Each structure stands twice: as structure tokens, then as C-alpha cells.
Coordinates of C-alpha atoms in Angstrom, one line a residue:
M1 CA -9.0 66.3 35.0
S2 CA -5.2 64.1 34.4
R3 CA -7.2 61.4 36.8
I4 CA -10.3 61.2 34.4
N5 CA -8.2 60.7 31.7
K6 CA -6.1 58.2 32.9
N7 CA -9.5 56.3 33.8
V8 CA -10.9 56.7 30.7
I9 CA -7.7 55.6 28.9
L10 CA -7.6 52.5 31.1
A11 CA -11.0 51.5 30.3
L12 CA -10.8 51.8 26.6
L13 CA -7.9 49.4 26.8
T14 CA -9.4 47.0 28.6
L15 CA -12.2 47.1 26.1
T16 CA -10.4 46.9 23.1
S17 CA -8.3 43.9 24.8
S18 CA -11.5 42.2 25.5
A19 CA -12.6 42.6 21.7
F20 CA -9.7 41.2 20.6
L21 CA -9.8 38.3 22.8
L22 CA -13.4 37.8 21.8
F23 CA -12.5 38.0 18.0
Q24 CA -9.4 35.6 18.6
L25 CA -11.7 33.0 20.6
Y26 CA -14.5 33.5 17.2
Y27 CA -11.5 32.8 15.0
Y28 CA -10.3 29.8 16.7
K29 CA -13.5 28.0 17.0
H30 CA -14.7 28.7 13.4
Y31 CA -11.6 28.6 11.2
L32 CA -8.4 26.8 13.0
S33 CA -10.6 24.3 15.0
A34 CA -12.1 22.9 11.7
K35 CA -9.1 23.1 9.8
N36 CA -7.4 20.7 12.4
G37 CA -10.6 18.3 12.4
A38 CA -12.0 19.4 15.9
G39 CA -15.4 20.4 14.5
L40 CA -17.9 19.2 11.8
S41 CA -18.3 21.7 9.2
K42 CA -21.8 21.4 7.0
S43 CA -20.3 23.2 3.9
K44 CA -20.1 21.9 0.7
G45 CA -16.9 20.1 -0.4
S46 CA -15.0 20.6 3.0
Q47 CA -13.0 17.6 4.0
I48 CA -13.7 18.5 7.5
G49 CA -13.1 15.2 9.9
F50 CA -10.7 13.6 7.9
D51 CA -8.4 14.4 9.9
S52 CA -10.2 13.0 13.3
I53 CA -8.7 10.6 15.5
Q54 CA -11.6 7.7 14.9
W55 CA -11.1 8.3 10.9
R56 CA -7.3 8.3 11.2
A57 CA -7.4 4.7 13.1
V58 CA -10.1 3.2 11.1
K59 CA -7.8 4.0 8.1
K60 CA -4.6 2.8 9.4
F61 CA -6.3 -0.4 10.4
I62 CA -7.9 -1.1 7.3
M63 CA -4.9 -0.5 5.5
L64 CA -3.3 -2.9 7.7
T65 CA -5.7 -5.7 7.3
S66 CA -6.2 -5.2 3.4
S67 CA -2.2 -5.1 3.1
Q68 CA -2.2 -8.9 5.0
N69 CA -5.5 -10.0 3.2
V70 CA -7.4 -10.3 6.2
P71 CA -11.4 -10.1 5.4
V72 CA -12.6 -7.7 8.3
F73 CA -15.9 -6.6 8.2
L74 CA -17.9 -3.5 10.1
I75 CA -20.1 -4.8 13.0
D76 CA -20.3 -1.5 15.1
P77 CA -23.7 -0.6 15.9
L78 CA -23.7 3.2 15.7
I79 CA -22.0 3.1 12.3
L80 CA -23.9 0.6 10.5
E81 CA -27.2 2.4 12.3
L82 CA -26.1 5.4 10.3
I83 CA -25.2 3.8 7.2
N84 CA -28.6 1.9 6.9
K85 CA -30.4 5.3 7.1
N86 CA -28.1 6.4 4.7
F87 CA -27.4 3.7 2.4
E88 CA -28.7 4.7 -1.1
Q89 CA -25.9 7.6 -0.6
V90 CA -23.2 5.4 0.6
K91 CA -24.1 2.8 -2.1
N92 CA -23.5 5.7 -4.8
T93 CA -20.5 7.0 -3.3
S94 CA -17.0 5.7 -5.1
H95 CA -13.4 5.2 -3.4
G96 CA -12.3 8.7 -2.8
S97 CA -15.2 10.6 -3.5
A98 CA -16.2 11.5 -0.4
S99 CA -16.5 15.5 0.3
E100 CA -17.3 15.0 4.5
C101 CA -16.8 12.6 7.1
K102 CA -20.3 11.6 8.6
F103 CA -19.7 7.7 9.9
L104 CA -16.4 7.0 10.9
C105 CA -16.1 10.8 12.4
V106 CA -19.1 10.7 15.0
P107 CA -17.3 10.8 18.4
R108 CA -16.6 7.4 20.0
D109 CA -13.9 5.3 22.3
F110 CA -14.1 2.2 19.6
T111 CA -15.0 1.2 16.4
A112 CA -15.8 -2.7 16.4
F113 CA -15.2 -4.8 13.5
A114 CA -15.4 -8.7 13.3
L115 CA -13.3 -11.4 11.6
Q116 CA -14.0 -15.3 10.8
Y117 CA -10.9 -16.8 12.7
H118 CA -10.9 -19.8 9.8
L119 CA -10.3 -17.3 7.3
W120 CA -7.0 -15.9 9.2
K121 CA -4.1 -17.2 7.9
N122 CA -1.5 -14.9 9.7
E123 CA -2.2 -14.2 12.8
E124 CA 1.4 -13.7 14.4
G125 CA 2.6 -11.6 11.4
W126 CA -0.5 -9.6 11.7
F127 CA 0.0 -8.8 15.2
R128 CA 3.4 -7.4 14.6
I129 CA 2.9 -5.4 11.4
A130 CA 0.3 -4.0 13.5
E131 CA 2.4 -3.0 16.6
N132 CA 5.1 -1.6 13.7
M133 CA 2.3 1.0 12.5
G134 CA 1.8 2.2 15.9
F135 CA -0.8 0.1 17.2
Q136 CA -0.9 -0.6 20.8
C137 CA -2.3 -4.4 20.7
L138 CA -4.1 -6.4 23.2
K139 CA -5.0 -10.0 22.8
I140 CA -7.7 -11.7 24.8
E141 CA -7.4 -15.5 24.8
S142 CA -9.3 -18.1 26.9
K143 CA -10.3 -22.0 27.0
D144 CA -12.4 -23.2 23.8
P145 CA -15.6 -24.1 26.0
R146 CA -16.0 -26.9 23.8
L147 CA -13.3 -29.4 24.9
D148 CA -14.3 -28.0 28.9
G149 CA -13.6 -31.7 30.4
I150 CA -11.6 -33.0 27.8
D151 CA -8.2 -34.1 29.9
S152 CA -6.2 -33.8 26.7
L153 CA -7.8 -30.8 25.1
S154 CA -9.3 -28.5 27.7
G155 CA -6.3 -26.4 28.0
T156 CA -6.3 -25.4 24.6
E157 CA -6.8 -21.4 24.1
I158 CA -8.4 -19.7 21.0
P159 CA -8.4 -16.0 20.6
L160 CA -11.4 -14.2 21.2
H161 CA -11.0 -10.6 21.3
Y162 CA -8.3 -7.8 20.1
I163 CA -8.1 -4.5 21.1
C164 CA -6.0 -2.5 19.0
K165 CA -5.2 1.5 20.1
L166 CA -4.0 4.3 18.2
A167 CA -3.9 7.6 20.0
A168 CA -7.0 7.8 21.8
H169 CA -9.2 5.5 19.7
A170 CA -9.4 2.1 19.9
I171 CA -10.3 -0.6 17.0
H172 CA -12.4 -3.5 18.7
L173 CA -11.5 -6.8 16.6
V174 CA -14.4 -9.4 17.5
V175 CA -13.0 -12.8 16.4
F176 CA -15.7 -15.1 15.6
H177 CA -15.5 -18.9 15.5
E178 CA -17.9 -21.3 13.3
R179 CA -19.9 -23.6 15.0
S180 CA -21.6 -27.0 13.8
G181 CA -24.7 -25.3 13.7
N182 CA -23.7 -23.3 10.6
Y183 CA -23.7 -20.2 13.1
L184 CA -20.9 -17.9 14.5
W185 CA -19.8 -17.4 18.1
H186 CA -18.0 -15.4 19.9
G187 CA -16.5 -15.5 23.4
H188 CA -16.9 -13.5 26.8
L189 CA -13.8 -10.5 27.0
R190 CA -12.8 -11.5 30.4
L191 CA -9.7 -9.8 31.9
K192 CA -7.0 -11.5 33.3
G193 CA -5.2 -10.3 36.4
H194 CA -2.1 -9.1 34.6
I195 CA -4.2 -7.1 31.9
D196 CA -4.1 -2.9 32.6
R197 CA -8.0 -2.2 33.3
K198 CA -6.8 1.6 32.4
F199 CA -5.5 0.4 28.6
V200 CA -9.0 1.5 27.2
P201 CA -12.8 2.0 28.7
F202 CA -13.5 -1.7 28.8
R203 CA -17.1 -1.1 30.1
K204 CA -18.1 0.8 27.1
L205 CA -17.2 -2.1 24.4
Q206 CA -20.4 -3.3 23.0
F207 CA -19.5 -7.0 22.1
G208 CA -17.7 -9.2 24.9
R209 CA -19.9 -8.6 28.0
Y210 CA -20.8 -12.3 27.3
P211 CA -20.3 -14.8 24.7
G212 CA -22.7 -14.3 21.4
A213 CA -24.3 -16.1 18.5
F214 CA -24.7 -14.9 15.3
D215 CA -26.4 -15.8 12.1
R216 CA -23.7 -16.5 9.3
P217 CA -23.9 -12.9 7.3
E218 CA -23.7 -12.6 4.1
L219 CA -21.1 -9.5 3.3
Q220 CA -20.9 -6.7 1.0
Q221 CA -18.5 -4.0 -0.3
V222 CA -19.3 -0.1 0.4
T223 CA -17.4 2.8 0.8
V224 CA -17.8 4.5 3.8
D225 CA -16.1 8.3 4.4
G226 CA -13.7 7.7 1.7
L227 CA -12.4 4.0 2.7
V228 CA -13.8 0.5 1.5
L229 CA -15.4 -1.4 4.0
L230 CA -17.2 -4.5 4.2
I231 CA -20.6 -5.0 5.8
P232 CA -23.3 -7.3 6.5
K233 CA -25.5 -7.1 3.4
D234 CA -28.2 -7.1 5.9
P235 CA -27.6 -4.7 8.4
V236 CA -31.0 -4.3 10.0
H237 CA -30.7 -7.9 10.4
F238 CA -27.6 -7.9 11.9
L239 CA -28.5 -4.7 14.4
E240 CA -31.3 -7.0 15.6
E241 CA -29.6 -9.6 16.5
V242 CA -26.9 -7.6 18.5
P243 CA -29.2 -7.4 21.7
H244 CA -30.5 -10.9 21.6
S245 CA -27.2 -12.6 21.0
R246 CA -26.5 -13.8 24.4
F247 CA -25.2 -17.3 24.1
I248 CA -24.9 -20.0 27.1
E249 CA -22.6 -23.1 26.6
C250 CA -23.9 -26.3 27.3
R251 CA -22.5 -27.7 30.3
Y252 CA -20.2 -30.1 28.9
K253 CA -17.9 -31.0 31.9
E254 CA -21.1 -31.8 34.0
A255 CA -22.7 -33.8 31.4
R256 CA -19.3 -36.1 31.3
A257 CA -19.5 -36.2 34.9
F258 CA -23.1 -37.4 34.7
F259 CA -22.2 -39.9 32.2
Q260 CA -19.6 -41.3 34.1
Q261 CA -22.0 -42.0 37.2
Y262 CA -24.7 -43.1 34.8
L263 CA -24.1 -44.8 32.2
D264 CA -25.4 -43.5 28.8
D265 CA -28.1 -45.8 27.2
N266 CA -26.4 -46.7 23.6
T267 CA -29.1 -49.6 22.8
V268 CA -30.2 -49.7 19.3
E269 CA -33.9 -48.0 20.6
A270 CA -32.1 -45.4 22.1
V271 CA -29.6 -44.5 19.2
A272 CA -32.7 -44.9 16.8
F273 CA -35.1 -42.3 19.1
R274 CA -32.2 -40.1 19.4
K275 CA -32.2 -39.8 15.7
S276 CA -35.7 -39.4 15.1
A277 CA -35.9 -37.2 17.7
K278 CA -33.1 -34.5 16.6
E279 CA -34.6 -35.2 12.9
L280 CA -38.2 -33.9 14.4
L281 CA -36.6 -30.8 16.1
Q282 CA -34.9 -30.1 12.9
L283 CA -38.0 -30.1 11.1
A284 CA -39.7 -27.9 13.7
A285 CA -37.0 -25.4 13.9
R286 CA -37.3 -24.9 10.0
T287 CA -41.3 -24.8 10.3
L288 CA -41.4 -22.5 13.2
K289 CA -38.6 -20.0 11.5
K290 CA -40.3 -19.9 8.6
L291 CA -43.2 -18.5 10.2
G292 CA -40.9 -15.9 12.3
V293 CA -42.4 -17.5 15.7
R294 CA -39.5 -17.8 18.6
F295 CA -39.2 -20.7 20.4
W296 CA -37.1 -22.5 23.2
L297 CA -36.3 -26.1 24.5
S298 CA -38.5 -26.8 27.3
S299 CA -39.2 -29.1 29.7
G300 CA -37.6 -32.7 29.4
T301 CA -35.7 -31.6 26.1
C302 CA -34.5 -28.5 28.3
L303 CA -33.4 -31.1 30.9
G304 CA -31.5 -33.3 28.7
W305 CA -29.6 -30.2 27.4
Y306 CA -29.0 -28.9 30.7
R307 CA -28.0 -32.0 32.0
Q308 CA -26.3 -34.4 29.9
C309 CA -25.9 -31.9 26.3
N310 CA -28.0 -34.8 24.6
I311 CA -31.4 -35.6 24.0
I312 CA -33.1 -38.3 26.9
P313 CA -33.6 -41.2 25.3
Y314 CA -36.6 -42.4 27.3
S315 CA -38.4 -39.3 26.9
K316 CA -40.5 -40.1 24.1
D317 CA -41.2 -37.0 22.9
V318 CA -39.5 -33.4 21.8
D319 CA -40.8 -30.3 24.1
L320 CA -40.8 -26.4 23.0
G321 CA -42.0 -23.3 24.7
I322 CA -43.4 -20.5 22.7
F323 CA -44.8 -17.0 23.7
I324 CA -48.3 -16.5 23.6
Q325 CA -47.8 -13.3 21.8
D326 CA -45.6 -15.3 19.0
Y327 CA -48.9 -17.6 18.5
K328 CA -50.0 -17.5 14.7
S329 CA -53.4 -18.8 13.7
D330 CA -51.4 -21.0 10.7
I331 CA -49.2 -22.8 13.0
I332 CA -51.3 -25.9 12.5
S333 CA -51.5 -26.2 8.7
A334 CA -48.0 -25.1 8.4
F335 CA -46.6 -28.1 10.5
H336 CA -49.6 -30.5 8.6
D337 CA -47.6 -29.1 5.5
A338 CA -44.2 -30.1 7.1
G339 CA -45.5 -33.5 7.5
L340 CA -46.5 -33.3 11.1
P341 CA -50.4 -33.8 11.5
L342 CA -51.7 -32.1 14.6
K343 CA -52.3 -34.8 17.4
H344 CA -53.8 -33.0 20.0
K345 CA -54.9 -29.5 21.1
F346 CA -55.5 -28.5 24.5
G347 CA -57.4 -25.4 25.8
K348 CA -57.9 -22.2 23.9
V349 CA -55.5 -19.6 22.5
E350 CA -56.4 -16.8 25.4
D351 CA -56.4 -19.8 28.0
S352 CA -53.8 -22.2 28.5
L353 CA -52.9 -23.6 24.9
E354 CA -51.2 -26.8 24.2
L355 CA -50.4 -28.5 20.9
S356 CA -49.4 -32.0 20.0
F357 CA -48.2 -32.9 16.9
Q358 CA -47.1 -36.5 15.4
G359 CA -43.9 -37.2 14.0
K360 CA -42.4 -40.4 12.5
D361 CA -41.6 -43.4 14.9
D362 CA -44.2 -42.4 16.8
V363 CA -42.1 -39.3 18.0
K364 CA -44.2 -36.6 19.3
L365 CA -43.6 -32.8 19.1
D366 CA -45.2 -31.0 22.3
I367 CA -45.8 -27.0 22.3
F368 CA -46.5 -25.4 25.3
F369 CA -47.7 -21.9 25.2
F370 CA -46.8 -19.4 27.8
Y371 CA -48.6 -16.6 29.3
E372 CA -47.4 -13.6 31.1
E373 CA -48.6 -12.4 34.6
T374 CA -46.9 -9.1 36.3
D375 CA -44.7 -11.0 38.4
H376 CA -44.6 -14.7 36.9
M377 CA -45.2 -17.2 33.7
W378 CA -47.2 -20.1 33.5
N379 CA -48.5 -22.7 30.9
G380 CA -51.4 -24.4 31.0
G381 CA -52.1 -28.2 31.2
T382 CA -54.9 -30.3 30.4
Q383 CA -55.9 -33.6 32.0
A384 CA -56.4 -36.1 29.0
K385 CA -59.5 -38.3 30.8
T386 CA -61.1 -35.3 32.8
G387 CA -60.1 -32.4 30.9
K388 CA -59.0 -30.8 34.4
K389 CA -57.0 -28.0 33.8
F390 CA -53.8 -27.2 35.4
K391 CA -51.3 -24.3 35.9
Y392 CA -47.1 -24.5 35.7
L393 CA -45.6 -21.4 37.3
F394 CA -42.7 -20.6 36.1
P395 CA -40.4 -17.1 37.5
K396 CA -40.2 -14.8 34.6
F397 CA -37.2 -15.5 32.4
T398 CA -35.2 -14.2 29.1
L399 CA -34.1 -16.4 26.2
C400 CA -30.2 -17.0 25.4
W401 CA -28.9 -19.2 22.1
T402 CA -27.0 -22.1 22.9
E403 CA -25.7 -25.3 20.9
F404 CA -27.6 -28.4 21.0
V405 CA -27.6 -31.4 18.6
D406 CA -25.4 -29.4 16.2
M407 CA -28.3 -26.3 15.9
K408 CA -28.3 -23.0 17.2
L409 CA -31.5 -22.8 19.4
H410 CA -32.8 -20.8 22.5
V411 CA -33.0 -21.7 25.9
P412 CA -34.4 -19.8 29.1
C413 CA -31.3 -17.4 30.2
E414 CA -32.5 -18.7 33.9
T415 CA -32.1 -22.2 33.0
I416 CA -31.7 -23.7 36.2
E417 CA -34.8 -21.6 37.7
Y418 CA -36.9 -23.3 34.9
I419 CA -35.9 -26.2 35.5
E420 CA -36.6 -26.3 39.1
A421 CA -40.3 -25.0 38.3
N422 CA -40.5 -28.0 36.0
Y423 CA -39.1 -30.3 38.3
G424 CA -38.2 -29.4 41.6
P425 CA -35.1 -28.2 43.3
P426 CA -31.6 -30.3 43.3
L427 CA -31.1 -33.3 46.1
H428 CA -28.3 -31.0 47.8
T429 CA -31.2 -28.5 48.6
G430 CA -33.8 -30.9 50.1
G431 CA -35.4 -31.7 46.9
L432 CA -36.0 -34.9 45.2
G433 CA -33.1 -34.2 43.1
W434 CA -33.3 -33.4 39.1
E435 CA -30.0 -35.1 38.8
R436 CA -31.1 -38.2 40.0
A437 CA -34.1 -38.5 37.1
H438 CA -31.9 -41.2 34.5
R439 CA -34.0 -44.4 34.1
S440 CA -37.1 -43.7 32.8
E441 CA -40.0 -41.1 31.8
E442 CA -42.2 -42.7 34.3
S443 CA -39.4 -43.0 37.2
L444 CA -38.8 -39.2 36.3
L445 CA -42.2 -38.0 37.3
V446 CA -42.5 -40.3 40.7
E447 CA -39.3 -38.8 41.9
W448 CA -40.1 -35.5 41.3

């Protein structure tokens, strides 16, 4: 009997201890953890989340930039998307009136902001104050690519990115630089040898994997989770730009080397043609932008960009490419209204379409439409005298931004493959050598 009583008592104690332990776990989960910001409560009027690591880091960063008059704006895609979905609520929220943290408390490693560098008046002072406030900051610099090849300036470094860490959260400040095409550019975030790769999880960064180009955004002030922030006035447009922002630089160094070997044509005729071709390209870009049609530099215009960062003076025309799925029925009338009448039309929309428009000073605009197959792309060609059709095959390609004659324009990202599909391989691989085609349009065609 004594033995039974002991076992019963032991079982009761075990059961009681287990129940108490479960109660402790429940209490911690639903009360203590919420109080410390570890959970997100939906109860009305609660302050849950405002003690989260992310919110405190962003708040301190905003305090820092506001005190130094540094006009940063939010570009974090995750938060901008949330703001856009709840924009009416955000628009009607006043400073300090937020009852819960809905946007800035979403668990993540980084929050991304941007800054236009020409508006930054006290970079070094800001950096020191940030560290005094508890941030650990990493500055990423690199050479200005536009100065590549200029002996006296090619070593000039510019700031590209700041990573400022507070506790377990980091602020990624992307430094935007103005470019002559009235757009904003940011550089590639390249880690130098001495940089600690474990400082933050760099692979999770949403900006900096490659250089990027964006339209200059108009900004608006909003209150998000009780903090006053600047965001793009059209967040949808900015979010659409992000996945297609990749930028490739013109090869300035190679272009200078090209002109050392082959003197640039600076005759009156060449200068006049380049001026007319640039104006034609600007007019075509404005017209296609109004239509919402993507385009890129093609054929000889693309070769001029890649090889010499300029318009080839003997090319006689401007060449653009358009995906056939982007074709619009009013494209001909839109160019006519812009002062560019149709000169030739070859093929049909469903079969090797090509359009040619007449610009001023006898400069043509040729538009080639590209068709996609399973493993390649092609555009059609029609022999004017015989009407015989040809297919020009291209490996599949994507589009990147670049700067050309003071404009932000698209080129194929896989540029060398695209050019070789047009003109054959370079000389050192046994081809006829697109790098030699420099004397005239006719010699270019013969040499290919």
C-alpha cells in the first residue's frame, strides 16, 4: 500500500509540474514576448512591434538623417509594396498616431534607402555622427566609370553604398549619382579584399548586385509606423523599374583606344550627321515612350555605342530594335505626327516587319522587329529590288540600360553576342573583325 501511495504521489507531482510548465510557456508566448516586441498582436490600440530591432534601427537612422538635413528616401521594395497596397491608410496617418507597427516591423535583414549624392552636403560629418549613435558603418567606394581611361582622373573614387548596422539590423543606403541623361545611376557593390564578408549577409541585398539606372523620382512625404519618411510619389513605377534596372557602361577606355588607332572623323559632314542622328534618336525615343513601346539600339547604332561610344559618322541612319509583341498599330501615325513620315515598309506584322522613316537632312530611322522562337530570336530582311526575304538569327538576349549621346537607352545585355550575330566574330577569333570596320558603311558590309 505504501508503494502504491508513493507512485500516485509521484505521478501527481509530475502532472502538476507539467501543467505549470505549459502555463509558463503560454504566458510567455502571449504576454511577455508580445510586450518585448517579439510577436505581432492584432489587438486594437496595442503598441506591439515598436520595440522591434528593425523599427528601432530605422527610427534612429531617420533621426540621424533629419538632424543632418540628409534627404534620404525609402526604396525598400518590400515596404514600398506594403505601403502601396495600404496607401489610403498611410496617406491619412498623422505623425505619432500609429497604433501598431505594420510596415517597418516586418522581419528582414535590411531596410533600403537612397540618397542623391549632389544633395549631400556633409558626408564625412554624417559618417562620424552615425558611429557615435551606435551604428557600425561600412562605406563602399569605386572608380567613377565615366572617367575610365582619362589618365589624370581615372583613379577618382566616388561613394556608391553605405551599410550601417545597428544590433542585428542594417540600413542599406544606396548612393544615386546624376547622369547627363537626366536619370539616376547607382554602382555595383563590389567587396574589396579587406572587407569582412560576415559584416552583414551581403547576398540578401536587393540593390548593388549590378549597376542600376532609374528615372528621377518625384518624392512625397508620408508617415509610416509613426515615422515621417520620403518615398517615390509613384511607388508602382519605381517598383516596376527595380527588376529591369540593370545598367551597363559604355566602354570608354576601349573607345579611346579605338580612336588612337583610327582617327575620329571630325569633318564638317561628320559633325553635322552626328548632330542630326542624335536629334533623330531623341525624337524617336520620345515618340516610342509616349506609345509605351520598349526599344533598343540595334545594328550599326549599337556597334557605334559598343565600339566607340558614339554614332558612326558614315552610317547614314539610326537603327532601333523592337520586340514584335510590343508593336502597336498606331506607331506609323505617331511617327508621322512627330514629323517622321514613313519611307518604306517591308513584311507584315506576323512576318518579318521592318519600318523605315525619313528624318531631316536625309537621315533615316530604321526599326527592325524581332520575333522569338524556342531557342533564338530573328528579324527579317527584304531585298528592295527582288522582294526576296531573309532571316537574321540572334541568340536570345535581354535588355539593359546604358547612356548614349546623353540619353538613357536600352541595349542588349549580351552585347558582344548580339554584335557578332550582326557582323561576325572579331578578328582575333578568326573572323573578319568588326573592330576593323571603320572607314565607310560600304567597307563595313564588304568586310563582314
